[in-house]
Amino acid sequence: MLKNDNPVSAACTAWEDLQPLFRPGSIAVVGASEKPGPGLQVLENLERLGYKGDIYPVNPKYGKIRGILCYPSLTAIQEAGRQVDMVAILLGRDNIASVMEEAAKIGAKAAWAFAAGFGEAGEQGKELQERIKRICDEKGIRFLGPNCVGYLNIAQGSGTYSAPAPTELRRGNIGMVAQSGYLSIAMANSDRGLGYSLMVSTGNEMVVDSTDCIAYMLEDPHTAVIMAFIEQFRSPEKLRAVAARAREVGKPIILVKVGRSEMAQRATCAHTGALAGSDAIQDKLFKKLGIIRVNDLDEMFETAQLFSTLQGRFPKGNGIFAVTLSGGVISLLADVGEGLDLRFPEWSEAGKAELGEQLMSFSNIANPLDAWGSGRIESTYKTCLFAAAKEDEADVVLVVQDVPTGMAPRQAEQYAVVAEAAAAVSKQSGKIVVLLANTSTGFHPNIRKILDEGGVPALQGTREGLRAIESLVRFAAICRLPSREERISAQALAVPKGVGKGLTEYRSKKILSAFGVRCTREILTQDPDACAAAAREIGFPVVLKVMSPQILHKTEAGVIAIGLADEGAVREAYPRLMEKAHVFAPGAEIEGMLVQEMAEKPVAEVILGITRDPQFGPAVVFGSGGILVEVLKDSALGIPPLSEEEALNMIRATKGYKLLTGFRGRPKADVAALAKALVQVGRMAACGENIAGLDINPLLVYPQGKGVLAVDALLELR
């Protein structure tokens, strides 16, 4: 991460901070060579990029390399009256620190190192990496890597890239950042047809990290779409700031974030020396922030292709009108599209009438539409597409047609009609038109040219294409939402400080009540007489519970008595429960005996709580009570603070939601009050930085208008 005490301001200043790295006026290549390898490759790539700055090869073995004057050291460049903006280091691990010391002395502003064997390679490597980082921090040097292949700034003709640059350097509006050097190369060499502005490999991210690079791309006028392959984010706070800026400027961040599986998490740690956080929490955070998480590189490519071609055009909703030439494809779309946040609305009566005049009488006018008709697609296809574009609910017109490179000439001519119709509808209707090929076999060059000139995105792969459209729809929706300032509530003062400490139920529920969560009526007492008096005040029957910070799981210790119907039962239970507490935890601190009302029978029992990821912070956990959460893992996560709609979506996401809706004669539960409780706990999670976890179990949900009630709670502090 760039040296800045405030992660948010670091994200905001990345554009200025990284200019010496990505747009240097001069580059010294330490370890330059005439021999094939990275030391030669960097020079060749600079030549291919058309770099217009000064290049200073550094190697005492040479007088010139590729006709360029070679220097014995960085100091020699300075002594010759030259200024070095950036230092590219193509030497082994053990030589990097001394080169960086020299770079600092001559006033270099940026550096990059190809070598591996640092933070990912044991204590010696970590110590060496820390030594180099101290040099960079002291002098403000923007260091890329180590353990990475560098960058290609295709839009502005600069780069320190140690692998052979792609045969065709396609300039476009896509920025790419990857922590993996190998996958950086693979993505650069892909023949998917994507055009790039800036491609960066970040490696160990000793100083400059992936989020810094994304922040830079958000301000780069040459970049409209950002692809990222990430093993580990270093600063969640900075990620939040960058994601907010991405929504503000309308540039999507399309992310492959590995580490879903335990095996991938171990590999991440071994590869980069970084620890992986909870994937479930990260996934929810990405969705909340508007970051588009995709499953693999294929899905990333298709999503980037879609955004890149549309150049900032977004649909107003998720209504899709699809036109194809095959009934089988319609079934395929239905299967693959199930579960996605896409709608296929019915045709309007006017649309049906218009299509009825063009298609055969036996044609089924549905969405998706089989436009084959009598087979005269030259005359019918354009009509069908224009009819789709005229539908009020058509946010995207989807042309589903495979147009592979290996088609026979006659077939290519026939399907060119489809492409021409798509381009015409896109231009004349103003609607977003997308062509989707079901197979990943590329596109016939003649047809691809028609689509490109018409501004029609060409996607391949049914699943990848539909998911890309879903991502487009979702990003458009989140960009339309008003920004919500997250203020820390004064209620945060209700959360005490403590290290690794669990609070008793009584103290936990006092804090819950301060945040507006309704809890059982209860009184903490210190002797049998006070206990009996409290029971009379609350009203029988009552529950007794021993309160001790050393006995947080009271049922296990046997220090609970329920359904005590009179004063005699209370006085009998008091000494018995106290004795059990002392036997279970000798020497335990006893806060007192809690006298609690017996709660009425609810419609349902649920659990509600807070969990905290060591990297990404808190999440709200909601789940069905009893066996559903234990056996079926029926729970949902949300990132605080929660809106009421987010809380409702969490509730609806559980299998137990049916029990709250009047299932089999049950009364309908007070879902509105339950959602409010989720919002309140979310507020508590957002402003309680010292909260390690919270468990409200059970939270009773009563019929509509009757609210919810927290019966037991355990709050743990960090």
PDB file of C-alpha atoms in Angstrom, residues 152-158 171 196-199:
ATOM      1  CA  LEU A 152       2.175  -2.534 -20.035  1.00  0.00           C
ATOM      2  CA  ASN A 153       0.728   0.955 -20.485  1.00  0.00           C
ATOM      3  CA  ILE A 154      -0.517   0.447 -24.025  1.00  0.00           C
ATOM      4  CA  ALA A 155      -2.564   3.654 -24.099  1.00  0.00           C
ATOM      5  CA  GLN A 156       0.415   5.862 -23.271  1.00  0.00           C
ATOM      6  CA  GLY A 157       3.317   3.830 -24.613  1.00  0.00           C
ATOM      7  CA  SER A 158       5.321   2.852 -21.555  1.00  0.00           C
ATOM      8  CA  ARG A 171      -5.333  -0.719 -27.495  1.00  0.00           C
ATOM      9  CA  TYR A 196      -6.403  -2.861 -23.118  1.00  0.00           C
ATOM     10  CA  SER A 197      -5.313   0.532 -21.820  1.00  0.00           C
ATOM     11  CA  LEU A 198      -3.125  -0.551 -18.891  1.00  0.00           C
ATOM     12  CA  MET A 199      -2.116  -4.039 -17.704  1.00  0.00           C
TER      13      MET A 199
END
